[in-house]
Short mmCIF file of C-alpha atoms in Angstrom, two decimals:
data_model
loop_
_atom_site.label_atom_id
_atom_site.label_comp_id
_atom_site.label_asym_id
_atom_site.label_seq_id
_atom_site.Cartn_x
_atom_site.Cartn_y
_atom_site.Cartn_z
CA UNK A 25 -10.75 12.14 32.48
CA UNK A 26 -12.52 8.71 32.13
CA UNK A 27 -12.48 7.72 28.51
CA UNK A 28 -15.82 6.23 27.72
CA UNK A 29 -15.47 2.73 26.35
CA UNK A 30 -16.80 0.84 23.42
CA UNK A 31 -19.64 -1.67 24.00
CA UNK A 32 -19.10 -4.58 25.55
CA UNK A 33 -20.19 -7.74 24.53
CA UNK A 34 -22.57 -5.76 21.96
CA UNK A 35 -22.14 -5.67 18.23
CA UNK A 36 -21.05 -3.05 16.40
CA UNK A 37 -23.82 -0.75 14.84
CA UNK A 38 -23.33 -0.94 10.85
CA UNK A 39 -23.93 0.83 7.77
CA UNK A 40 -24.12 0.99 4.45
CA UNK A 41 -22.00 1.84 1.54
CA UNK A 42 -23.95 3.58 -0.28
CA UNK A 43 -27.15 1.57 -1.66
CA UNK A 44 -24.95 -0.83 -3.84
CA UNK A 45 -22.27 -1.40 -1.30
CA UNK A 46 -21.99 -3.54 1.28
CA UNK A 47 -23.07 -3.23 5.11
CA UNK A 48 -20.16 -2.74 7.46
CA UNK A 49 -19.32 -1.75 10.95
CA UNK A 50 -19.97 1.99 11.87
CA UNK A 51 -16.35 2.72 11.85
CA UNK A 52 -13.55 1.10 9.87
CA UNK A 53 -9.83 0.72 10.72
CA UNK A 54 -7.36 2.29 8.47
CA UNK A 55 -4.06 0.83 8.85
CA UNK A 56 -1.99 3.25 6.91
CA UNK A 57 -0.09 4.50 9.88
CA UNK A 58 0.99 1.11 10.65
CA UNK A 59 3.41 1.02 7.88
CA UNK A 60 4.32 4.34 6.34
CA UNK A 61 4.11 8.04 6.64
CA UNK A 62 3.81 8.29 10.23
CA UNK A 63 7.23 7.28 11.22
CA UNK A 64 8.29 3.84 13.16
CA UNK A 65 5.57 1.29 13.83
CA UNK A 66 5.64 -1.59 15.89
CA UNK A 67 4.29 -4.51 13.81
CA UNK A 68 3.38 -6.69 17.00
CA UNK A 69 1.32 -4.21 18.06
CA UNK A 70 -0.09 -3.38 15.38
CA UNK A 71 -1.25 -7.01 14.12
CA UNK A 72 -2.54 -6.96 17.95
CA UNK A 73 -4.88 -3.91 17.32
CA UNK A 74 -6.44 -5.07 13.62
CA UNK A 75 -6.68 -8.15 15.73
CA UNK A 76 -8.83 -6.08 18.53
CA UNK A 77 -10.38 -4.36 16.06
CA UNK A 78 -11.85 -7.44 14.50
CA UNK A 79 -12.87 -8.68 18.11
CA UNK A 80 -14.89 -5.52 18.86
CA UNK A 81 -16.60 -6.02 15.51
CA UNK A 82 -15.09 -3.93 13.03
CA UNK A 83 -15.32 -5.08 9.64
CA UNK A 84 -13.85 -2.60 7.34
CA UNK A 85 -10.23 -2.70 7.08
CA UNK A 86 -8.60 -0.14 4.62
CA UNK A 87 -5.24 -0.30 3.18
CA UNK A 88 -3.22 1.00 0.19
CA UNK A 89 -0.74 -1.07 -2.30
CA UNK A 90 1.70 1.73 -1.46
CA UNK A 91 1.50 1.61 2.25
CA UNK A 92 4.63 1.00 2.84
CA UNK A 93 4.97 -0.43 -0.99
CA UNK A 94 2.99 -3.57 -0.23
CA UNK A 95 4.25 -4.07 3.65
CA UNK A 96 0.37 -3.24 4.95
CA UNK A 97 -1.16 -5.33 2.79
CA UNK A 98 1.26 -8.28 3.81
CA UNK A 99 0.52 -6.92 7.59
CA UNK A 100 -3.10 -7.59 6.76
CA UNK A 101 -2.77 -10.68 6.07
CA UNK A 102 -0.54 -11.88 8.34
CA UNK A 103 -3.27 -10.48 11.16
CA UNK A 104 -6.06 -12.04 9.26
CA UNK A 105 -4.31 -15.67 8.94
CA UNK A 106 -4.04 -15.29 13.05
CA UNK A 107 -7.07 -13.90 13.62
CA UNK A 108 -10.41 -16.62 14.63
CA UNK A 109 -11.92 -17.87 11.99
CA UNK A 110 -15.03 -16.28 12.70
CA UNK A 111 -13.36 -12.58 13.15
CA UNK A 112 -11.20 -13.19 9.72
CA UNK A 113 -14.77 -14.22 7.63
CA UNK A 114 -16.28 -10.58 8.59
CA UNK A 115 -13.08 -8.57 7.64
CA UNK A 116 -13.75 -6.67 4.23
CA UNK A 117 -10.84 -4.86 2.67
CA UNK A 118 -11.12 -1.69 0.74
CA UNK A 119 -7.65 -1.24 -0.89
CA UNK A 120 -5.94 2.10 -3.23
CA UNK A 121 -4.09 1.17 -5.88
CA UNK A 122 -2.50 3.67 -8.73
CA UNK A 123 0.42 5.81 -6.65
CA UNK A 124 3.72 5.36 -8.36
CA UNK A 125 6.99 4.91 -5.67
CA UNK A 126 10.16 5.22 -6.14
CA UNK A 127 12.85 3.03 -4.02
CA UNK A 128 13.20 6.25 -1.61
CA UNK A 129 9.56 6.45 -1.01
CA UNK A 130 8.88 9.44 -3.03
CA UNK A 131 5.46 9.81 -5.04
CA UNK A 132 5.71 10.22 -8.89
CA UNK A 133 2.66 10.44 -10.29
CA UNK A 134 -0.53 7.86 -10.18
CA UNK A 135 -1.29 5.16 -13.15
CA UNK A 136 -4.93 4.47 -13.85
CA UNK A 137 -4.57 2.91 -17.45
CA UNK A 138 -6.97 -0.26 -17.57
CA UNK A 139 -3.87 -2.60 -18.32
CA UNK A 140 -2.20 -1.16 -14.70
CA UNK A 141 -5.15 -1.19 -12.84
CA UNK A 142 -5.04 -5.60 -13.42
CA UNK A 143 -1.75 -4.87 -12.70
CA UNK A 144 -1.77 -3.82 -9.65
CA UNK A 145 -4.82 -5.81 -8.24
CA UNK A 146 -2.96 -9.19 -9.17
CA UNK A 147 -0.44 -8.11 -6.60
CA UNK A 148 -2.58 -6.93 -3.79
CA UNK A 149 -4.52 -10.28 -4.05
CA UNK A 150 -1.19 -12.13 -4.04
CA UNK A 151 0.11 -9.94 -1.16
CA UNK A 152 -3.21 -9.83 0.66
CA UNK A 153 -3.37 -13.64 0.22
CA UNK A 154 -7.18 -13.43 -1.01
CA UNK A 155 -9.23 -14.33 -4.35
CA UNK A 156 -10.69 -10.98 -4.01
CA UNK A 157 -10.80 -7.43 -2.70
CA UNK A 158 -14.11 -6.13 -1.24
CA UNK A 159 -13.89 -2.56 -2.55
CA UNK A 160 -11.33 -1.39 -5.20
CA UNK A 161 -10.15 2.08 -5.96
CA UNK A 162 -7.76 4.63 -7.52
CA UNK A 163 -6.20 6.58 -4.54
CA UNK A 164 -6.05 10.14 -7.04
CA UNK A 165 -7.56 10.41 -10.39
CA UNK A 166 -4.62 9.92 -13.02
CA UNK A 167 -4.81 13.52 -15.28
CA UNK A 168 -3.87 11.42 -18.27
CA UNK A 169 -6.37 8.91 -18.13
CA UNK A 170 -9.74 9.30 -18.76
CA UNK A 171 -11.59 8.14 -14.93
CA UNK A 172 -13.89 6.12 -17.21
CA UNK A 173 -11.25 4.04 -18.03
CA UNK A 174 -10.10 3.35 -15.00
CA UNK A 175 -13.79 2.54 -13.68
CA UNK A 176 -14.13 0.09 -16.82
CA UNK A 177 -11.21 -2.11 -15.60
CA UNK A 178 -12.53 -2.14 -12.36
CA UNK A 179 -15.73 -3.30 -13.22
CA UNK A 180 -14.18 -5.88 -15.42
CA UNK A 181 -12.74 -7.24 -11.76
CA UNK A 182 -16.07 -7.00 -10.54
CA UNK A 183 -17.24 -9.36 -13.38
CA UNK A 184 -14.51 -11.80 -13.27
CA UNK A 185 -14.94 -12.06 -9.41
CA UNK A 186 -11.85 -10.90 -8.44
CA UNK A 187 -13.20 -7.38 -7.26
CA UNK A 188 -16.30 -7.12 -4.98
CA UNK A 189 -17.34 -3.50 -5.31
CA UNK A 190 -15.91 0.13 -6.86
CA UNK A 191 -14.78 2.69 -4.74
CA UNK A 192 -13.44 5.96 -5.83
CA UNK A 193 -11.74 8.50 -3.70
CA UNK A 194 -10.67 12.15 -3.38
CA UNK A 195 -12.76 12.46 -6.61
CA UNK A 196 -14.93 15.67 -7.18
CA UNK A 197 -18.98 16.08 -8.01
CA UNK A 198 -18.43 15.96 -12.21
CA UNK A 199 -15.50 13.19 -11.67
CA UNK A 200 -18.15 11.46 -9.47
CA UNK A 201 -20.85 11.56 -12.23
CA UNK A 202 -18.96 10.41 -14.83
CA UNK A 203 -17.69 7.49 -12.89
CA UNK A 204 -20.98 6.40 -11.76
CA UNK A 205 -22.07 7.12 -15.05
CA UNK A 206 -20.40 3.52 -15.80
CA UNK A 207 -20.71 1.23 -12.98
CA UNK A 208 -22.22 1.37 -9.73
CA UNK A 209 -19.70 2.88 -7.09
CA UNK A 210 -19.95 1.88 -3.34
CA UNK A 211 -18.42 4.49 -1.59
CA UNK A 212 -16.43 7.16 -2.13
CA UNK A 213 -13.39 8.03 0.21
CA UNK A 214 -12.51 11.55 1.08
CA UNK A 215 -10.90 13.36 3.86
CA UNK A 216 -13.83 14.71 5.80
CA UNK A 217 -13.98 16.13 9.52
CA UNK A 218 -14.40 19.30 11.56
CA UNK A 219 -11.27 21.01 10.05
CA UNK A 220 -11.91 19.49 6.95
CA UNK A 221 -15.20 20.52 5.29
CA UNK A 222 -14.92 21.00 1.91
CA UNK A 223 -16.79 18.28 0.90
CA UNK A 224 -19.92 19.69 2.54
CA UNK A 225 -20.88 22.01 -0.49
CA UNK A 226 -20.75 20.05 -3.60
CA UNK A 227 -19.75 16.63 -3.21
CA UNK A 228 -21.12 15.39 -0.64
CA UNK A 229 -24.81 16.35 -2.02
CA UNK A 230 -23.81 14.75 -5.39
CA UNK A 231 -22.64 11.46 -3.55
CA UNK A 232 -25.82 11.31 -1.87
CA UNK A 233 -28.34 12.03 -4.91
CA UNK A 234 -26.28 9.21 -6.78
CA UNK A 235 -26.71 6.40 -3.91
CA UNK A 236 -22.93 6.47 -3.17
CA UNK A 237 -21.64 6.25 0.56
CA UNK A 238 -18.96 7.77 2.22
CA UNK A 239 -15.92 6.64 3.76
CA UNK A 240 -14.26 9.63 5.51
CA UNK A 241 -10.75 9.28 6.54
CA UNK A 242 -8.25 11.79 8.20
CA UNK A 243 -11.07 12.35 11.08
CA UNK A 244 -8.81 13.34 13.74
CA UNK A 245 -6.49 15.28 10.93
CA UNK A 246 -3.38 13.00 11.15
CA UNK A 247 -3.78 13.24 15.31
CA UNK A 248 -3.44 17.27 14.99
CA UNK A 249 -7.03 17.22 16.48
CA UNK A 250 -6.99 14.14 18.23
CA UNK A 251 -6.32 15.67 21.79
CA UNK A 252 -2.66 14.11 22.20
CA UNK A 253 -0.90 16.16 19.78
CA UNK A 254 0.91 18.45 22.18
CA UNK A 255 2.80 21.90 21.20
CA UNK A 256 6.16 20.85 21.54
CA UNK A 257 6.14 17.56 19.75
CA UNK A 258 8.69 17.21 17.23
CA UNK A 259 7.79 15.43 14.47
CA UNK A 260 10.35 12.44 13.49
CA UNK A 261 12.31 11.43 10.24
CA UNK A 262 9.88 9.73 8.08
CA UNK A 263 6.91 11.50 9.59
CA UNK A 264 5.05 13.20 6.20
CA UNK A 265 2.98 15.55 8.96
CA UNK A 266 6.39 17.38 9.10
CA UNK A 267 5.70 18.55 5.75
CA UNK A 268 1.97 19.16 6.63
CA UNK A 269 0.84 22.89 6.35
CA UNK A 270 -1.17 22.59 9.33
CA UNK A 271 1.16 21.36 11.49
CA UNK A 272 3.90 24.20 10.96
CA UNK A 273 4.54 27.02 12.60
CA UNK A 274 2.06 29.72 13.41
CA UNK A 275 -0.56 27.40 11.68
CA UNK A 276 0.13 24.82 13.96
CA UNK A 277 -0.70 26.65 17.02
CA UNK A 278 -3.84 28.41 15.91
CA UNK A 279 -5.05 24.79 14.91
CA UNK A 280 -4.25 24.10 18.35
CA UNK A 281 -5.89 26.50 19.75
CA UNK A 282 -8.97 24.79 17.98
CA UNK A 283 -8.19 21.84 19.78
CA UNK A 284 -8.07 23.64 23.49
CA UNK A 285 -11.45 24.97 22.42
CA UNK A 286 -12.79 21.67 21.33
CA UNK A 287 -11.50 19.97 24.77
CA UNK A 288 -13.40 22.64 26.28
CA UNK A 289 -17.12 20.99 24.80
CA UNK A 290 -15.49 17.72 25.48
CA UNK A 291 -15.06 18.02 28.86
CA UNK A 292 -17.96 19.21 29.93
CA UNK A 293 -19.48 16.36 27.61
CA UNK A 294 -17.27 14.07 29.96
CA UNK A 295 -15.32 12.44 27.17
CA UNK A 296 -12.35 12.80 25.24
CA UNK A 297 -11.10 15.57 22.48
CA UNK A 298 -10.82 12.56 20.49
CA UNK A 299 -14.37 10.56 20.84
CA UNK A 300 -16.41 14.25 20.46
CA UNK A 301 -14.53 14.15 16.93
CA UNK A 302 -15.25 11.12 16.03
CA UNK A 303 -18.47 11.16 17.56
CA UNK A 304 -19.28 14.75 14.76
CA UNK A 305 -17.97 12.48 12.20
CA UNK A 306 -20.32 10.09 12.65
CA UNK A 307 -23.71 12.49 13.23
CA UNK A 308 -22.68 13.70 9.76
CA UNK A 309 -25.12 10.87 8.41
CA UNK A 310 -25.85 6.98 8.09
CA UNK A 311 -24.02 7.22 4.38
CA UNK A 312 -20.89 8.64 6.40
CA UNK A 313 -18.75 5.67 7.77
CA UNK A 314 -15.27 7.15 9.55
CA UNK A 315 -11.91 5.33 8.96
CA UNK A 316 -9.44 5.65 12.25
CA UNK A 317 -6.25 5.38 11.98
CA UNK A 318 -5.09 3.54 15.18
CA UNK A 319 -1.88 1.73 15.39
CA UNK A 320 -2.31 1.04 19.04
CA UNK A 321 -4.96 -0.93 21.24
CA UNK A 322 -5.45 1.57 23.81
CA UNK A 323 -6.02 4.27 20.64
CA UNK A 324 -8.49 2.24 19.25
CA UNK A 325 -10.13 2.09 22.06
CA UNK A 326 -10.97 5.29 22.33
CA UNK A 327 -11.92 5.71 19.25
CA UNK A 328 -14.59 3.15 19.67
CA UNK A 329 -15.82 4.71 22.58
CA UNK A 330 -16.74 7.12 20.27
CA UNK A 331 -20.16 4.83 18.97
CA UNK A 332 -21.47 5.75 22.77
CA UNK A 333 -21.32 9.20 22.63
CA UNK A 334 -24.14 11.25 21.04
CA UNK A 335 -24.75 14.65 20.27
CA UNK A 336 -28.26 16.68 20.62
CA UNK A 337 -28.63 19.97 18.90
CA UNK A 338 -26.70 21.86 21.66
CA UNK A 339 -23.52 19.75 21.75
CA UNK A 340 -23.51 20.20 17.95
CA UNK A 341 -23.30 23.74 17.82
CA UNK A 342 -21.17 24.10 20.93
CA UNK A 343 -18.85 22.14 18.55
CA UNK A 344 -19.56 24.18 15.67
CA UNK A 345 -18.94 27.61 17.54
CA UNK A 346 -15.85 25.88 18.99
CA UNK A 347 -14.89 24.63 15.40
CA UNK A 348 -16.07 26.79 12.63
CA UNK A 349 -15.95 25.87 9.11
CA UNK A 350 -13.05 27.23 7.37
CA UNK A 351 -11.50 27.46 10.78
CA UNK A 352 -8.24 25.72 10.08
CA UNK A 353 -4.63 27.05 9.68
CA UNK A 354 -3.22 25.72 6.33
CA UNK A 355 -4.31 23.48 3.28
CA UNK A 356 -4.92 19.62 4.12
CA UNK A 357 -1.59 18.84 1.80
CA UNK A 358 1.59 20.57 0.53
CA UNK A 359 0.98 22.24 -2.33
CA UNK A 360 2.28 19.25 -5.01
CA UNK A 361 0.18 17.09 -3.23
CA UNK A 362 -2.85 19.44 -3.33
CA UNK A 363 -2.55 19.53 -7.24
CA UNK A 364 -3.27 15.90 -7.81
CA UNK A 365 -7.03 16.28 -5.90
CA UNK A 366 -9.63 16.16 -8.04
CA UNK A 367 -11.80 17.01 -4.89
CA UNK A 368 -10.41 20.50 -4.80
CA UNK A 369 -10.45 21.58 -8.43
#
């Protein structure tokens, strides 16, 4: 099948985060995968796609301080001091901060105390090699902190100009209040696509009555509905999808058999499993702006192909009766992990 390609020559459409946040491009590169969880990654290529990323006119590049335990953020800026001048100038970064590590690269807990929050920004601006960060946020509300708190630091960044805008993410509707209760919030980011739709019944209606955008990540589900995640892969060492409900067992093939269903609507739409995911992402609404997570050029080109694709009424609910809600095999995380989302209590 011919993948349709991104615009050539053409900007980027943009939107907004939210009405306080800034504009950026349509979609926004996550670069998780190009340091941790997802296995080996090689960093050549991987500077190479932020760096074709930047020249197709993304702007939005998000990143963690535990990616890798600072490596991404060090990638980013090694691809940013080698970018043009002009692409480097448009990049915005929206960093997480808060998840503990230990030396094995286990997860013990998050840290959202105002004195850690400084903490941890003075390193991702020394690692990122910036005097700021666009947007700022905890990666998981911390149980023992109060998210007030941890909002009030941030905006104390904001004032001192060292933080550009407050994010939140994986927060849910009450959590969201509160927050914006304090300072203005730009976005909030949340795992959001067609086997992922929680958000749909509370949050995302409180998001949008406050003015707050949002940044969806996880669109293709970790690649489990990205059209190339076959049903005899075998999932590395280091891979965390290994330990992914939906990608065990029986759960794995009925969310499979999602997929085959979705190729179905894709094909006859003439484009790929991939782009018609992306493309539902981004008919969710102008406040909705999906993060991919490409490590390669030829991935993220797809993925931009999905800004050409649009959906009318019928391809929507072809997709939909392909796709249901509450179709998927399995919870989003392991059950630990599942514990620390605010978004699902």
């Amino acid at each position: 099948m011919t993948t349709t390609t991104p615009r050539t020559g053409r900007p980027l459409p943009t939107r907004s985060l939210g009405t306080t946040g800034p504009e950026v491009s349509a979609l926004g590169l996550g670069c998780m995968g190009m340091s941790a969880l997802y296995g080996e990654a090689d960093r050549a290529e991987s500077i190479a796609t932020i760096h074709a990323a930047l020249d197709a006119g993304v702007t939005l590049l998000d990143t963690g301080d535990f990616y890798g335990m600072g490596h991404n953020e060090l990638l980013i800026n090694e691809a940013l001091r080698t970018a043009p001048a002009a692409a480097r100038d448009q990049a915005l970064t929206s960093v997480k901060f808060g998840a503990l590590r230990t030396v094995e690269g286990g997860f013990t807990g998050y840290d959202g105390r105002p004195a850690a929050v400084k903490n941890f920004a003075a390193y991702s601006l020394q690692r990122l090699g910036t005097d700021h960060i666009d947007i700022y946020r905890i990666a998981r509300v911390d149980p023992d902190v109060p998210i007030e708190e941890t909002v009030g630091a941030i905006a104390e960044l904001v004032e001192s100009g060292h933080v550009r805008h407050i994010g939140l993410s994986e927060v849910g509707a009450d959590t969201l209040r509160r927050a914006a209760a304090v300072a203005p919030i730009a976005d909030l980011q949340i795992e959001y696509s067609l086997i992922s739709r929680g958000i749909e019944d509370r949050i995302l209606p409180t998001a949008r009555e406050l003015g707050i955008g949002v940044t969806a990540y996880g669109v293709l589900s970790r690649g489990l509905i990205s059209g190339h995640f076959t049903r005899e892969r075998t999932l590395g060492a280091g891979d965390f999808r290994g330990m992914s409900p939906r990608f065990q067992g029986d759960n794995l093939q009925r969310n499979l058999d999602l997929v085959d269903r979705l190729r179905d609507v894709a094909e006859t739409k003439g484009v790929t499993v991939a782009q018609i995911a992306i493309a539902w992402a981004l008919s969710r609404g102008e406040d909705v702006v999906p993060l991919i997570g490409a490590r390669r050029r030829d991935r993220l080109a797809e993925a931009l192909g999905a800004l050409e694709v649009t959906l009318d009424a019928a391809d929507l609910a072809a997709i939909e009766e392909a796709v249901p809600a509450g179709a998927a095999a399995g919870a989003r995380y392991p059950e630990a992990q599942m514990a620390h989302l605010d978004s699902e209590h």
